[in-house]
């Protein structure tokens, strides 16, 4: 069985795909292999076979296994940061913002692709290039929430960053704990619990123009 195999081969002959489509196909295959085997156990042979292409085709797009891995990390790291940014911009209701931010993390870890394992459970966390990308997720999400806190409360950046890091840490840790525990609490209820905890804390900071 091949990942994104539609168009991989036709009547025994490779099908020429546009470069962007081929790249997407190869990344999908690589993701399946990395999630299932981890980076160190995965081989370019496995990825080429999963994609239904020859190794030379794979190497035309990605010079090495690390290039594939980093490309996947970039995709998923950017996605989770974008979701948190959307949560901040999607409404002016701060309670809804907190809920949407928590939901972004639960959606990410609960996705059938299990791509979150590449970001949060990578066996390459000590590699500088991987660590930089994982840290960028945390920093990007914290920055998005920090700007909103500053805009709404007028607290200093240092205070806002600390509050934002608490919100991000709670959402990320709780989402992973929920998944590892076998989803014993229904997803919507789990999101609501974590959001309620976070909101009760952040809501104690008055908006600008309001008295404490």
PDB file of C-alpha atoms in Angstrom, residues 8-201:
ATOM      1  CA  UNK A   8       2.107   6.940  -8.284  1.00  0.00           C
ATOM      2  CA  UNK A   9       2.023   4.393 -11.101  1.00  0.00           C
ATOM      3  CA  UNK A  10      -0.195   3.641 -14.056  1.00  0.00           C
ATOM      4  CA  UNK A  11      -0.095   0.315 -15.947  1.00  0.00           C
ATOM      5  CA  UNK A  12       3.300  -0.451 -14.413  1.00  0.00           C
ATOM      6  CA  UNK A  13       4.867   2.850 -15.476  1.00  0.00           C
ATOM      7  CA  UNK A  14       5.577   5.821 -13.201  1.00  0.00           C
ATOM      8  CA  UNK A  15       3.205   8.708 -13.627  1.00  0.00           C
ATOM      9  CA  UNK A  16       4.787  12.134 -13.959  1.00  0.00           C
ATOM     10  CA  UNK A  17       3.278  14.412 -11.351  1.00  0.00           C
ATOM     11  CA  UNK A  18       3.769  18.154 -11.031  1.00  0.00           C
ATOM     12  CA  UNK A  19       6.671  18.823  -8.697  1.00  0.00           C
ATOM     13  CA  UNK A  20       4.442  20.213  -5.955  1.00  0.00           C
ATOM     14  CA  UNK A  21       2.140  17.194  -6.116  1.00  0.00           C
ATOM     15  CA  UNK A  22       5.059  14.775  -6.021  1.00  0.00           C
ATOM     16  CA  UNK A  23       6.547  16.596  -3.053  1.00  0.00           C
ATOM     17  CA  UNK A  24       3.234  16.373  -1.215  1.00  0.00           C
ATOM     18  CA  UNK A  25       3.026  12.657  -1.974  1.00  0.00           C
ATOM     19  CA  UNK A  26       6.553  12.016  -0.714  1.00  0.00           C
ATOM     20  CA  UNK A  27       5.959  13.986   2.476  1.00  0.00           C
ATOM     21  CA  UNK A  28       2.778  12.023   3.173  1.00  0.00           C
ATOM     22  CA  UNK A  29       4.682   8.747   2.766  1.00  0.00           C
ATOM     23  CA  UNK A  30       7.541   9.970   4.933  1.00  0.00           C
ATOM     24  CA  UNK A  31       5.138  11.050   7.659  1.00  0.00           C
ATOM     25  CA  UNK A  32       3.571   7.596   7.812  1.00  0.00           C
ATOM     26  CA  UNK A  33       6.977   5.942   8.067  1.00  0.00           C
ATOM     27  CA  UNK A  34       8.408   8.367  10.640  1.00  0.00           C
ATOM     28  CA  UNK A  35       5.319   8.153  12.845  1.00  0.00           C
ATOM     29  CA  UNK A  36       5.310   4.354  12.705  1.00  0.00           C
ATOM     30  CA  UNK A  37       9.044   3.747  13.053  1.00  0.00           C
ATOM     31  CA  UNK A  38      10.650   6.882  14.431  1.00  0.00           C
ATOM     32  CA  UNK A  39      13.399   8.766  12.661  1.00  0.00           C
ATOM     33  CA  UNK A  40      16.312   6.454  13.409  1.00  0.00           C
ATOM     34  CA  UNK A  41      14.577   3.231  12.376  1.00  0.00           C
ATOM     35  CA  UNK A  42      13.073   4.718   9.202  1.00  0.00           C
ATOM     36  CA  UNK A  43      14.953   4.261   5.943  1.00  0.00           C
ATOM     37  CA  UNK A  44      14.739   6.087   2.637  1.00  0.00           C
ATOM     38  CA  UNK A  45      13.989   2.698   1.062  1.00  0.00           C
ATOM     39  CA  UNK A  46      10.897   2.413   3.273  1.00  0.00           C
ATOM     40  CA  UNK A  47       9.725   5.893   2.326  1.00  0.00           C
ATOM     41  CA  UNK A  48      10.245   5.342  -1.406  1.00  0.00           C
ATOM     42  CA  UNK A  49       8.372   2.044  -1.214  1.00  0.00           C
ATOM     43  CA  UNK A  50       5.512   3.618   0.739  1.00  0.00           C
ATOM     44  CA  UNK A  51       5.252   6.390  -1.847  1.00  0.00           C
ATOM     45  CA  UNK A  52       5.460   3.955  -4.759  1.00  0.00           C
ATOM     46  CA  UNK A  53       8.462   5.660  -6.339  1.00  0.00           C
ATOM     47  CA  UNK A  54      12.098   4.816  -6.957  1.00  0.00           C
ATOM     48  CA  UNK A  55      14.818   6.067  -4.627  1.00  0.00           C
ATOM     49  CA  UNK A  56      16.262   8.334  -7.357  1.00  0.00           C
ATOM     50  CA  UNK A  57      12.881  10.083  -7.595  1.00  0.00           C
ATOM     51  CA  UNK A  58      12.840  10.521  -3.817  1.00  0.00           C
ATOM     52  CA  UNK A  59      16.373  11.931  -3.808  1.00  0.00           C
ATOM     53  CA  UNK A  60      15.495  14.381  -6.577  1.00  0.00           C
ATOM     54  CA  UNK A  61      13.168  16.101  -4.125  1.00  0.00           C
ATOM     55  CA  UNK A  62      14.920  15.473  -0.804  1.00  0.00           C
ATOM     56  CA  UNK A  63      18.698  14.946  -0.644  1.00  0.00           C
ATOM     57  CA  UNK A  64      18.464  13.030   2.615  1.00  0.00           C
ATOM     58  CA  UNK A  65      16.260  11.679   5.379  1.00  0.00           C
ATOM     59  CA  UNK A  66      16.838  14.721   7.575  1.00  0.00           C
ATOM     60  CA  UNK A  67      15.632  17.026   4.793  1.00  0.00           C
ATOM     61  CA  UNK A  68      12.360  15.086   4.683  1.00  0.00           C
ATOM     62  CA  UNK A  69      11.979  15.183   8.430  1.00  0.00           C
ATOM     63  CA  UNK A  70      12.629  18.901   8.694  1.00  0.00           C
ATOM     64  CA  UNK A  71      10.203  19.636   5.857  1.00  0.00           C
ATOM     65  CA  UNK A  72       7.494  17.754   7.744  1.00  0.00           C
ATOM     66  CA  UNK A  73       8.337  19.548  10.965  1.00  0.00           C
ATOM     67  CA  UNK A  74       8.100  22.912   9.228  1.00  0.00           C
ATOM     68  CA  UNK A  75       4.658  22.036   7.883  1.00  0.00           C
ATOM     69  CA  UNK A  76       3.200  20.894  11.199  1.00  0.00           C
ATOM     70  CA  UNK A  77       4.936  23.491  13.355  1.00  0.00           C
ATOM     71  CA  UNK A  78       3.578  26.253  11.148  1.00  0.00           C
ATOM     72  CA  UNK A  79       0.109  24.680  11.288  1.00  0.00           C
ATOM     73  CA  UNK A  80      -0.209  24.651  15.088  1.00  0.00           C
ATOM     74  CA  UNK A  81       1.114  28.216  15.385  1.00  0.00           C
ATOM     75  CA  UNK A  82      -1.362  29.337  12.712  1.00  0.00           C
ATOM     76  CA  UNK A  83      -4.217  27.706  14.632  1.00  0.00           C
ATOM     77  CA  UNK A  84      -3.347  29.626  17.783  1.00  0.00           C
ATOM     78  CA  UNK A  85      -3.050  32.870  15.813  1.00  0.00           C
ATOM     79  CA  UNK A  86      -6.482  32.158  14.315  1.00  0.00           C
ATOM     80  CA  UNK A  87      -7.868  31.568  17.801  1.00  0.00           C
ATOM     81  CA  UNK A  88      -6.688  35.024  18.835  1.00  0.00           C
ATOM     82  CA  UNK A  89      -7.931  36.786  15.705  1.00  0.00           C
ATOM     83  CA  UNK A  90     -11.166  34.885  15.243  1.00  0.00           C
ATOM     84  CA  UNK A  91     -13.088  36.631  18.012  1.00  0.00           C
ATOM     85  CA  UNK A  92     -12.838  39.522  20.433  1.00  0.00           C
ATOM     86  CA  UNK A  93     -14.350  37.375  23.196  1.00  0.00           C
ATOM     87  CA  UNK A  94     -11.406  36.396  25.395  1.00  0.00           C
ATOM     88  CA  UNK A  95     -13.156  33.395  26.890  1.00  0.00           C
ATOM     89  CA  UNK A  96     -13.710  32.045  23.387  1.00  0.00           C
ATOM     90  CA  UNK A  97     -10.079  32.780  22.548  1.00  0.00           C
ATOM     91  CA  UNK A  98      -8.908  30.637  25.449  1.00  0.00           C
ATOM     92  CA  UNK A  99     -11.248  27.820  24.407  1.00  0.00           C
ATOM     93  CA  UNK A 100     -10.109  27.972  20.794  1.00  0.00           C
ATOM     94  CA  UNK A 101      -6.460  27.906  21.816  1.00  0.00           C
ATOM     95  CA  UNK A 102      -6.988  24.816  23.942  1.00  0.00           C
ATOM     96  CA  UNK A 103      -8.979  23.225  21.126  1.00  0.00           C
ATOM     97  CA  UNK A 104      -6.096  23.827  18.706  1.00  0.00           C
ATOM     98  CA  UNK A 105      -3.825  21.617  20.792  1.00  0.00           C
ATOM     99  CA  UNK A 106      -6.407  18.895  21.314  1.00  0.00           C
ATOM    100  CA  UNK A 107      -7.209  18.849  17.588  1.00  0.00           C
ATOM    101  CA  UNK A 108      -3.508  18.582  16.788  1.00  0.00           C
ATOM    102  CA  UNK A 109      -2.786  15.598  19.035  1.00  0.00           C
ATOM    103  CA  UNK A 110      -6.071  13.895  18.128  1.00  0.00           C
ATOM    104  CA  UNK A 111      -5.569  14.014  14.350  1.00  0.00           C
ATOM    105  CA  UNK A 112      -5.543  10.581  12.715  1.00  0.00           C
ATOM    106  CA  UNK A 113      -2.167  11.289  11.091  1.00  0.00           C
ATOM    107  CA  UNK A 114      -0.486  11.373  14.536  1.00  0.00           C
ATOM    108  CA  UNK A 115       1.755  14.117  13.161  1.00  0.00           C
ATOM    109  CA  UNK A 116       2.003  15.567  16.658  1.00  0.00           C
ATOM    110  CA  UNK A 117       4.485  12.797  17.473  1.00  0.00           C
ATOM    111  CA  UNK A 118       6.957  14.404  15.088  1.00  0.00           C
ATOM    112  CA  UNK A 119       6.720  17.671  17.018  1.00  0.00           C
ATOM    113  CA  UNK A 120       6.190  16.671  20.639  1.00  0.00           C
ATOM    114  CA  UNK A 121       7.647  13.138  20.794  1.00  0.00           C
ATOM    115  CA  UNK A 122      10.512  13.302  18.308  1.00  0.00           C
ATOM    116  CA  UNK A 123      13.474  10.998  18.900  1.00  0.00           C
ATOM    117  CA  UNK A 124      15.596  13.847  17.512  1.00  0.00           C
ATOM    118  CA  UNK A 125      14.829  16.487  20.125  1.00  0.00           C
ATOM    119  CA  UNK A 126      18.548  16.928  20.802  1.00  0.00           C
ATOM    120  CA  UNK A 127      19.331  17.719  17.176  1.00  0.00           C
ATOM    121  CA  UNK A 128      19.823  21.507  16.891  1.00  0.00           C
ATOM    122  CA  UNK A 129      17.717  21.887  13.725  1.00  0.00           C
ATOM    123  CA  UNK A 130      14.849  19.858  15.204  1.00  0.00           C
ATOM    124  CA  UNK A 131      15.058  21.568  18.583  1.00  0.00           C
ATOM    125  CA  UNK A 132      14.955  24.979  16.911  1.00  0.00           C
ATOM    126  CA  UNK A 133      11.710  24.094  15.130  1.00  0.00           C
ATOM    127  CA  UNK A 134      10.062  22.622  18.208  1.00  0.00           C
ATOM    128  CA  UNK A 135      11.006  25.697  20.217  1.00  0.00           C
ATOM    129  CA  UNK A 136       9.602  27.855  17.418  1.00  0.00           C
ATOM    130  CA  UNK A 137       6.185  26.267  17.977  1.00  0.00           C
ATOM    131  CA  UNK A 138       6.188  27.187  21.639  1.00  0.00           C
ATOM    132  CA  UNK A 139       7.569  30.658  21.001  1.00  0.00           C
ATOM    133  CA  UNK A 140       5.137  31.344  18.156  1.00  0.00           C
ATOM    134  CA  UNK A 141       2.108  30.308  20.177  1.00  0.00           C
ATOM    135  CA  UNK A 142       3.274  32.261  23.216  1.00  0.00           C
ATOM    136  CA  UNK A 143       3.878  35.349  21.064  1.00  0.00           C
ATOM    137  CA  UNK A 144       0.372  35.216  19.603  1.00  0.00           C
ATOM    138  CA  UNK A 145      -1.231  35.044  23.035  1.00  0.00           C
ATOM    139  CA  UNK A 146       1.181  37.575  24.533  1.00  0.00           C
ATOM    140  CA  UNK A 147       0.187  40.255  22.041  1.00  0.00           C
ATOM    141  CA  UNK A 148      -3.491  39.711  22.847  1.00  0.00           C
ATOM    142  CA  UNK A 149      -2.917  39.882  26.593  1.00  0.00           C
ATOM    143  CA  UNK A 150      -0.939  43.120  26.254  1.00  0.00           C
ATOM    144  CA  UNK A 151      -3.566  44.648  23.996  1.00  0.00           C
ATOM    145  CA  UNK A 152      -6.443  43.775  26.314  1.00  0.00           C
ATOM    146  CA  UNK A 153      -4.933  44.226  29.781  1.00  0.00           C
ATOM    147  CA  UNK A 154      -2.053  46.639  29.358  1.00  0.00           C
ATOM    148  CA  UNK A 155       0.290  44.527  31.496  1.00  0.00           C
ATOM    149  CA  UNK A 156       4.002  44.582  30.666  1.00  0.00           C
ATOM    150  CA  UNK A 157       5.409  42.288  27.984  1.00  0.00           C
ATOM    151  CA  UNK A 158       7.335  40.294  30.576  1.00  0.00           C
ATOM    152  CA  UNK A 159       4.150  39.659  32.575  1.00  0.00           C
ATOM    153  CA  UNK A 160       2.142  38.885  29.437  1.00  0.00           C
ATOM    154  CA  UNK A 161       4.739  36.403  28.170  1.00  0.00           C
ATOM    155  CA  UNK A 162       4.714  34.578  31.490  1.00  0.00           C
ATOM    156  CA  UNK A 163       0.921  34.350  31.460  1.00  0.00           C
ATOM    157  CA  UNK A 164       0.927  33.202  27.826  1.00  0.00           C
ATOM    158  CA  UNK A 165       3.525  30.524  28.527  1.00  0.00           C
ATOM    159  CA  UNK A 166       1.287  29.194  31.290  1.00  0.00           C
ATOM    160  CA  UNK A 167      -1.695  28.965  28.948  1.00  0.00           C
ATOM    161  CA  UNK A 168       0.349  27.253  26.225  1.00  0.00           C
ATOM    162  CA  UNK A 169       1.961  24.838  28.671  1.00  0.00           C
ATOM    163  CA  UNK A 170      -1.364  23.863  30.191  1.00  0.00           C
ATOM    164  CA  UNK A 171      -2.992  23.232  26.806  1.00  0.00           C
ATOM    165  CA  UNK A 172      -0.062  21.237  25.403  1.00  0.00           C
ATOM    166  CA  UNK A 173       0.519  19.111  28.504  1.00  0.00           C
ATOM    167  CA  UNK A 174      -3.158  18.412  29.093  1.00  0.00           C
ATOM    168  CA  UNK A 175      -3.763  17.445  25.458  1.00  0.00           C
ATOM    169  CA  UNK A 176      -0.879  14.975  25.464  1.00  0.00           C
ATOM    170  CA  UNK A 177      -1.895  13.574  28.866  1.00  0.00           C
ATOM    171  CA  UNK A 178      -5.461  13.117  27.616  1.00  0.00           C
ATOM    172  CA  UNK A 179      -4.282  11.230  24.544  1.00  0.00           C
ATOM    173  CA  UNK A 180      -1.755   9.069  26.408  1.00  0.00           C
ATOM    174  CA  UNK A 181      -4.447   8.163  28.943  1.00  0.00           C
ATOM    175  CA  UNK A 182      -6.661   6.690  26.258  1.00  0.00           C
ATOM    176  CA  UNK A 183      -9.116   9.573  25.813  1.00  0.00           C
ATOM    177  CA  UNK A 184     -11.000   8.577  28.966  1.00  0.00           C
ATOM    178  CA  UNK A 185     -12.735  11.955  29.049  1.00  0.00           C
ATOM    179  CA  UNK A 186     -14.728  12.876  25.906  1.00  0.00           C
ATOM    180  CA  UNK A 187     -12.717  15.315  23.809  1.00  0.00           C
ATOM    181  CA  UNK A 188     -15.153  18.238  23.994  1.00  0.00           C
ATOM    182  CA  UNK A 189     -15.440  17.816  27.758  1.00  0.00           C
ATOM    183  CA  UNK A 190     -11.663  17.624  28.171  1.00  0.00           C
ATOM    184  CA  UNK A 191     -11.214  20.817  26.147  1.00  0.00           C
ATOM    185  CA  UNK A 192     -13.856  22.573  28.225  1.00  0.00           C
ATOM    186  CA  UNK A 193     -12.211  21.524  31.495  1.00  0.00           C
ATOM    187  CA  UNK A 194      -8.783  22.817  30.510  1.00  0.00           C
ATOM    188  CA  UNK A 195     -10.236  25.984  29.007  1.00  0.00           C
ATOM    189  CA  UNK A 196     -12.257  26.642  32.182  1.00  0.00           C
ATOM    190  CA  UNK A 197      -9.154  26.251  34.339  1.00  0.00           C
ATOM    191  CA  UNK A 198      -7.149  28.618  32.136  1.00  0.00           C
ATOM    192  CA  UNK A 199      -9.956  31.149  31.795  1.00  0.00           C
ATOM    193  CA  UNK A 200     -10.543  31.396  35.545  1.00  0.00           C
ATOM    194  CA  UNK A 201      -6.929  32.394  35.899  1.00  0.00           C
TER     195      UNK A 201
END
